[in-house]
Short mmCIF file of C-alpha atoms in Angstrom, two decimals:
data_model
loop_
_atom_site.label_atom_id
_atom_site.label_comp_id
_atom_site.label_asym_id
_atom_site.label_seq_id
_atom_site.Cartn_x
_atom_site.Cartn_y
_atom_site.Cartn_z
CA MET J 294 0.00 0.00 0.00
CA PHE J 295 2.63 2.57 1.09
CA LYS J 296 6.14 2.24 -0.23
CA SER J 297 9.22 3.29 1.66
CA LYS J 298 12.82 3.82 0.66
CA ILE J 299 15.28 2.12 3.02
CA THR J 300 18.66 3.73 3.64
CA LYS J 301 21.37 2.68 6.06
CA LYS J 302 20.43 5.23 8.75
CA SER J 303 16.80 6.07 8.11
CA VAL J 304 13.64 5.40 6.16
CA VAL J 305 11.78 7.93 4.04
CA ASN J 306 8.10 6.99 3.89
CA ALA J 307 5.63 7.75 1.08
CA GLY J 308 4.84 11.15 2.61
CA GLY J 309 8.51 12.19 2.44
CA ASN J 310 8.95 12.06 6.22
CA THR J 311 12.19 10.64 7.61
CA VAL J 312 11.92 7.95 10.27
CA VAL J 313 15.03 7.83 12.48
CA ALA J 314 16.69 4.51 13.38
CA ASN J 315 15.63 2.92 16.69
CA ARG J 316 17.60 3.00 19.94
CA ILE J 317 17.02 1.07 23.17
CA ASN J 318 18.87 2.95 25.92
CA GLN J 319 21.00 1.40 28.69
CA ASP J 320 18.42 1.49 31.50
CA CYS J 321 15.57 0.21 29.32
CA ILE J 322 14.23 -3.37 29.61
CA ILE J 323 11.80 -4.60 26.97
CA THR J 324 9.93 -7.90 27.04
CA GLY J 325 8.46 -9.10 23.74
CA THR J 326 9.31 -9.29 20.04
CA ILE J 327 10.76 -6.27 18.22
CA ASN J 328 10.28 -5.95 14.45
CA SER J 329 11.83 -3.09 12.46
CA ILE J 330 12.63 -2.16 8.87
CA THR J 331 15.34 0.26 10.03
CA ASP J 332 18.56 0.00 12.04
CA ILE J 333 18.35 -0.77 15.75
CA ARG J 334 20.91 -0.03 18.45
CA ILE J 335 20.46 -1.90 21.72
CA ASP J 336 22.22 -0.66 24.86
CA GLY J 337 19.52 -1.98 27.21
CA THR J 338 18.01 -5.46 27.65
CA ILE J 339 15.59 -7.24 25.33
CA ASN J 340 13.81 -10.33 26.63
CA GLY J 341 12.45 -11.58 23.30
CA ASN J 342 13.26 -11.89 19.62
CA VAL J 343 14.64 -9.00 17.56
CA ASN J 344 14.05 -8.82 13.78
CA SER J 345 15.27 -6.09 11.44
CA GLN J 346 15.45 -5.70 7.68
CA ALA J 347 18.56 -3.58 8.27
CA LYS J 348 21.44 -3.50 10.79
CA ILE J 349 21.36 -4.29 14.51
CA VAL J 350 24.08 -3.11 16.90
CA ILE J 351 24.22 -4.52 20.41
CA GLY J 352 26.33 -2.10 22.44
CA PRO J 353 28.67 -3.08 25.30
CA THR J 354 25.84 -2.73 27.86
CA GLY J 355 23.28 -4.37 25.56
CA LYS J 356 21.79 -7.81 26.14
CA VAL J 357 19.38 -9.84 24.01
CA ILE J 358 17.80 -12.96 25.49
CA GLY J 359 16.10 -14.31 22.38
CA ASP J 360 16.71 -14.91 18.70
CA ILE J 361 18.07 -12.24 16.34
CA GLN J 362 17.40 -12.02 12.60
CA CYS J 363 18.76 -9.14 10.47
CA GLU J 364 20.87 -8.08 7.51
CA ASP J 365 24.01 -7.02 9.44
CA LEU J 366 24.80 -7.52 13.14
CA THR J 367 27.52 -6.03 15.33
CA VAL J 368 27.75 -7.46 18.85
CA GLU J 369 29.64 -5.78 21.68
CA GLY J 370 27.40 -7.08 24.47
CA VAL J 371 25.58 -10.33 25.33
CA VAL J 372 23.41 -12.56 23.15
CA GLU J 373 21.61 -15.61 24.52
CA GLY J 374 19.76 -16.92 21.48
CA ASN J 375 20.11 -18.02 17.87
CA ILE J 376 21.51 -15.52 15.34
CA SER J 377 20.64 -15.40 11.63
CA VAL J 378 22.38 -12.69 9.58
CA SER J 379 21.95 -12.44 5.80
CA ARG J 380 25.19 -10.45 5.33
CA THR J 381 27.90 -9.57 7.89
CA LEU J 382 28.16 -10.78 11.50
CA TYR J 383 30.73 -8.84 13.54
CA PHE J 384 31.74 -9.96 17.05
CA ARG J 385 33.67 -7.22 18.88
CA LYS J 386 36.17 -8.15 21.62
CA THR J 387 33.59 -7.53 24.37
CA SER J 388 31.03 -9.95 22.81
CA GLN J 389 29.61 -12.77 24.92
CA ILE J 390 27.62 -15.33 22.94
CA GLY J 391 25.93 -18.33 24.59
CA GLN J 392 25.60 -21.92 23.34
CA PHE J 393 23.34 -21.28 20.37
CA VAL J 394 23.62 -21.22 16.55
CA ALA J 395 24.94 -18.27 14.53
CA LYS J 396 24.23 -18.25 10.75
CA PHE J 397 25.93 -15.66 8.55
CA GLN J 398 27.22 -14.80 5.07
CA LYS J 399 30.45 -13.13 6.27
CA ILE J 400 31.97 -13.09 9.78
CA ILE J 401 34.48 -10.89 11.61
CA ILE J 402 35.69 -11.89 15.09
CA GLU J 403 37.91 -9.64 17.18
CA GLU J 404 40.44 -11.25 19.51
CA GLY J 405 38.93 -11.51 22.99
CA ALA J 406 35.33 -12.24 21.95
CA THR J 407 33.73 -15.04 24.00
CA LEU J 408 31.85 -17.39 21.68
CA GLN J 409 30.26 -20.65 22.77
CA CYS J 410 27.96 -20.85 19.76
CA GLN J 411 28.00 -23.04 16.66
CA LEU J 412 29.04 -20.97 13.60
CA LEU J 413 27.30 -21.86 10.32
CA PRO J 414 28.16 -19.96 7.12
CA LEU J 415 25.01 -19.59 4.96
CA GLU J 416 26.79 -20.96 1.87
CA ASN J 417 27.58 -24.18 3.76
CA ILE J 418 23.97 -24.47 4.90
CA SER J 419 22.66 -24.25 1.31
CA ASN J 420 25.35 -26.70 0.07
CA THR J 421 24.39 -29.19 2.78
CA VAL J 422 20.72 -28.96 1.85
CA ASN J 423 21.45 -29.32 -1.88
CA ASN J 424 23.69 -32.37 -1.35
CA GLU J 425 21.10 -34.35 0.62
#
């Protein structure tokens, strides 16, 4: 019905209005699923799944207890859930990832990141499915 133009930092809707990317501040705790077509920065705590058609950044004080699905993901904080990233997954040195599954197209891991998850490149997932 309404079309929007997605950019890296914002969305311009059909009326020409700019919608600013979303931010969850440090002292904020949200319970439930978050869905967004724009970037999200999380410095607080999310108890639930987070889905974005753009980039998600989990800051050093950020924590997500739930699954994450997005285009690009940068993690500096804590994730306790499955991760599915269609492009680049970036674990900064302060990352703490629990015993879950992380799917990605491209991955960058800084020295010092704590990862207990299973890493699955998307190309290997599709090759496995095609070979069976």
